[in-house]
Short mmCIF file of C-alpha atoms in Angstrom, two decimals:
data_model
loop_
_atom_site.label_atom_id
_atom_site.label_comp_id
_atom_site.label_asym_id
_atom_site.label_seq_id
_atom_site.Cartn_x
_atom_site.Cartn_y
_atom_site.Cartn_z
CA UNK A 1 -1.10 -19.28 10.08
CA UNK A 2 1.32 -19.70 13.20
CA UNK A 3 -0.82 -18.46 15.32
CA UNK A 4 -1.10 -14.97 14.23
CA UNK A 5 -4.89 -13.15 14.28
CA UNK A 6 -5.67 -10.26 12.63
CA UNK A 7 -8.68 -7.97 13.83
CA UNK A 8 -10.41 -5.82 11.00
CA UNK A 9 -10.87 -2.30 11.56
CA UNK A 10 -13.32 -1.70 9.16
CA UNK A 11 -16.07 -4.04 7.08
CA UNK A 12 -14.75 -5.87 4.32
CA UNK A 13 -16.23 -3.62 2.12
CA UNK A 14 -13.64 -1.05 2.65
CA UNK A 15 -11.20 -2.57 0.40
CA UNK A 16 -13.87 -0.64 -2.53
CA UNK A 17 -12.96 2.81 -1.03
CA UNK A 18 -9.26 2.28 -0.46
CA UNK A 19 -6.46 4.56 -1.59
CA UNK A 20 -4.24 1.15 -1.46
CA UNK A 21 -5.41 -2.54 -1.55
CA UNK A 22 -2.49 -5.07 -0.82
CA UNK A 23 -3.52 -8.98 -1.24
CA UNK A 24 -1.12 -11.02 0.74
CA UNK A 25 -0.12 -14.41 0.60
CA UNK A 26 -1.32 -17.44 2.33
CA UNK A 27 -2.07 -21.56 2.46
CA UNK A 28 -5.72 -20.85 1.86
CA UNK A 29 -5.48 -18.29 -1.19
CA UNK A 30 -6.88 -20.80 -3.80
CA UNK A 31 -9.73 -21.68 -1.75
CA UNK A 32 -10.94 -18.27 -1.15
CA UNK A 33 -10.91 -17.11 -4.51
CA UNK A 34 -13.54 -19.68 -4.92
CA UNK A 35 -15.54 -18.16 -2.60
CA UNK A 36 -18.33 -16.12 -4.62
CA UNK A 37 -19.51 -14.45 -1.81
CA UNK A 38 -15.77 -13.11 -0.57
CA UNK A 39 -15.05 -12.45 -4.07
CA UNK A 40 -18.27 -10.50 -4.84
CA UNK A 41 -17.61 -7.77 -2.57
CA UNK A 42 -15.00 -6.33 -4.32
CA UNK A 43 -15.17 -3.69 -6.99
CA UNK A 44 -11.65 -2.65 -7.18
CA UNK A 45 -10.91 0.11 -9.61
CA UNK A 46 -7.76 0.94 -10.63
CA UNK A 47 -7.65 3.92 -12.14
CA UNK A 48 -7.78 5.66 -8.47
CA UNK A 49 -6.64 2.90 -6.61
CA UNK A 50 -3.39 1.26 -5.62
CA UNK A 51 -3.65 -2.54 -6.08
CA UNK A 52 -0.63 -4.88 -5.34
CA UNK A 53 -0.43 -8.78 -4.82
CA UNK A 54 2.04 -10.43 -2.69
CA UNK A 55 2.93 -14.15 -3.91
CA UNK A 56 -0.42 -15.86 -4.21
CA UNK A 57 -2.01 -13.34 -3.98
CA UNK A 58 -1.77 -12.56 -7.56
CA UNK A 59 -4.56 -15.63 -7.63
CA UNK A 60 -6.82 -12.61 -6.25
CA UNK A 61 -5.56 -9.94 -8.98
CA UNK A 62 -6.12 -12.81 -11.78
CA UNK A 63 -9.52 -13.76 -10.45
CA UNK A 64 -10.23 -10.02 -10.34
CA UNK A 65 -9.86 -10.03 -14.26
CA UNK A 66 -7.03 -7.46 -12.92
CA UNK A 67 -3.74 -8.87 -14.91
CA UNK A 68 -4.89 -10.39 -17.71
CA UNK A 69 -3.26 -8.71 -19.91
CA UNK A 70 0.10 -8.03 -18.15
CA UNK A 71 2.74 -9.80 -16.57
CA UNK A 72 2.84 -10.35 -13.09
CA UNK A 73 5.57 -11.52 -10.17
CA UNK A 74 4.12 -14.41 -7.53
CA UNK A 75 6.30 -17.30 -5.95
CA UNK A 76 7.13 -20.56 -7.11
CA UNK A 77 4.73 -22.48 -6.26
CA UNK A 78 1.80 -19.98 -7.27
CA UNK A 79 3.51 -19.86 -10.23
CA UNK A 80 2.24 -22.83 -11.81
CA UNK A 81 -1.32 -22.41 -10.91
CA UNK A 82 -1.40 -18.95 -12.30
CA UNK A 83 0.14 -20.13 -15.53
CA UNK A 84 -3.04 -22.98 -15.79
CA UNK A 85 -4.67 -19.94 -15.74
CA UNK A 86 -3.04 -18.04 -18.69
CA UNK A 87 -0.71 -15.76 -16.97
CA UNK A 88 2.62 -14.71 -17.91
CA UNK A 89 4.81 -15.04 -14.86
CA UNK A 90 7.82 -13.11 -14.60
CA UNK A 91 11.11 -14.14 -13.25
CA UNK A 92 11.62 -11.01 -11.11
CA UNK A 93 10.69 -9.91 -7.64
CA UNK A 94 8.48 -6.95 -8.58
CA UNK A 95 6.57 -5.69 -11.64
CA UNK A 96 4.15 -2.47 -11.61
CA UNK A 97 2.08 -1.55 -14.93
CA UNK A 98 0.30 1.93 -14.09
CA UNK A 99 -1.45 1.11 -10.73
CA UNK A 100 -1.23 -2.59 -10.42
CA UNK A 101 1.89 -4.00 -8.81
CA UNK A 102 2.70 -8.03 -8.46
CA UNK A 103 6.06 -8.90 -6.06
CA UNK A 104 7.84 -12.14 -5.51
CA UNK A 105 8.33 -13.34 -1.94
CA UNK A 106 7.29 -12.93 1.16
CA UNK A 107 9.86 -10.65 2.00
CA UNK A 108 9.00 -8.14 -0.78
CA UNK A 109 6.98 -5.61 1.48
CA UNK A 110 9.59 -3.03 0.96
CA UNK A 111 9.45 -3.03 -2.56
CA UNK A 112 5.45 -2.37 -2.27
CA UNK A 113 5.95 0.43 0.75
CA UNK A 114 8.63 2.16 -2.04
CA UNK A 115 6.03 2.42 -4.90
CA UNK A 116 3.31 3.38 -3.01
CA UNK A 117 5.49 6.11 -1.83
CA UNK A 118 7.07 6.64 -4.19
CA UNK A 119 3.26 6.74 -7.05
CA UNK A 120 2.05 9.11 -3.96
CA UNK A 121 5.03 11.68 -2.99
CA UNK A 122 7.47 11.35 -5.14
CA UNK A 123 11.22 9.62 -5.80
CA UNK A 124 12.44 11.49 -2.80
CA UNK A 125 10.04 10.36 -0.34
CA UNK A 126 10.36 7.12 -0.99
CA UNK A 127 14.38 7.44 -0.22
CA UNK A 128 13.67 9.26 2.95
CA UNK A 129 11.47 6.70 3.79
CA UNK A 130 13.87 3.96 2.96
CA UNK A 131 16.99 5.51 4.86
CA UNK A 132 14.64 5.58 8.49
CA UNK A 133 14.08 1.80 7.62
CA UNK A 134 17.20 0.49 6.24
CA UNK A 135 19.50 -1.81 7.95
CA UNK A 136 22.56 -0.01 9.59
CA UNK A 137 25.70 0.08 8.07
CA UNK A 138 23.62 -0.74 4.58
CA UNK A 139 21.13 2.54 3.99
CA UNK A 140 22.59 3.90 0.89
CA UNK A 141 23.12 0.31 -0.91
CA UNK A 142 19.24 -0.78 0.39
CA UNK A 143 17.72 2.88 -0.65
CA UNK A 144 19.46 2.48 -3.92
CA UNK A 145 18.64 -1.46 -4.36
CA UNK A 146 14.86 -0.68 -3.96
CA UNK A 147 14.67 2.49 -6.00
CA UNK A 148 16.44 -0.02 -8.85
CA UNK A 149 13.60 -2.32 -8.75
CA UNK A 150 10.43 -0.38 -8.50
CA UNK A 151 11.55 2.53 -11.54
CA UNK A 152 13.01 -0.88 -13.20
CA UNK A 153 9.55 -2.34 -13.04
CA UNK A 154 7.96 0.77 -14.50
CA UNK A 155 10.70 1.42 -16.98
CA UNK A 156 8.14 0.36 -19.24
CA UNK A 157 5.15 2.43 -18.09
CA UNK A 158 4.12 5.43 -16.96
CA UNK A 159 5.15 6.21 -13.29
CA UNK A 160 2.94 8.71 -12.85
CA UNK A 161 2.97 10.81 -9.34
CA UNK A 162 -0.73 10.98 -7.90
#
């Protein structure tokens, strides 16, 4: 979309032996999930795995029998589609449930850099990370806005530290 290509490093395949897998959004999300031979390659598992959807790509975690049975975050107009499908959409910009994380909006990235930080090294990290990133003039109240939302999405679950 707008021109921008992105060159794969590795086969497709990859995604299977992954620490983290990240679907992003995009116009052609619905179609591809219909694509049996796109959608066969993957064997996610996420009991050793990070696995996080971006707007529609939740359509990817649902397809992936991945969130059925919790709630997940995608934008507005995914929304609807995923709810045809039986999921419960939440009116929030991130959830996380163990090892499977769902955001809302395409400016979420930071929220999905600060759990997989944070589920890897620690609270700590995460901050550190944050304050190298964080606007000027607006580190502490970014650092602290983020933190919010990701142990806010987890309140619920474990938050384990891998």
């Amino acid at each position: 979309m707008n021109g921008v290509v992105i060159r794969r490093q590795q086969p497709l395949s990859f995604v299977n032996q992954a620490d983290i897998v990240l679907f992003g959004s995009g116009r052609l999300t619905r179609t591809l999930i219909q694509n049996e031979s796109l959608m066969s390659v993957f064997r996610l598992d996420s009991s050793h795995q990070l696995i996080g959807s971006q707007c529609s790509g939740a359509l990817f975690l649902k397809r992936l029998g991945l969130v059925e049975t919790r709630p997940i975050c995608t934008d507005s107009t995914t929304r609807s589609w995923l709810v045809e499908l039986g999921a419960s959409v939440l009116e929030q910009p991130f959830a996380a449930a163990g090892n499977i994380a769902t955001a809302w909006g395409c400016l979420s990235a930071h929220y999905f850099a600060t759990w997989v930080i944070y589920k890897k090294l620690g609270r700590e990290a995460a901050a550190d990370a944050l304050s190298y990133v964080a606007p000027v003039e607006e580190q502490q109240e970014f650092i602290d806005r983020a933190l919010a939302i990701i142990e806010g999405a987890v309140k619920n679950h474990s938050l384990e530290i891998s």
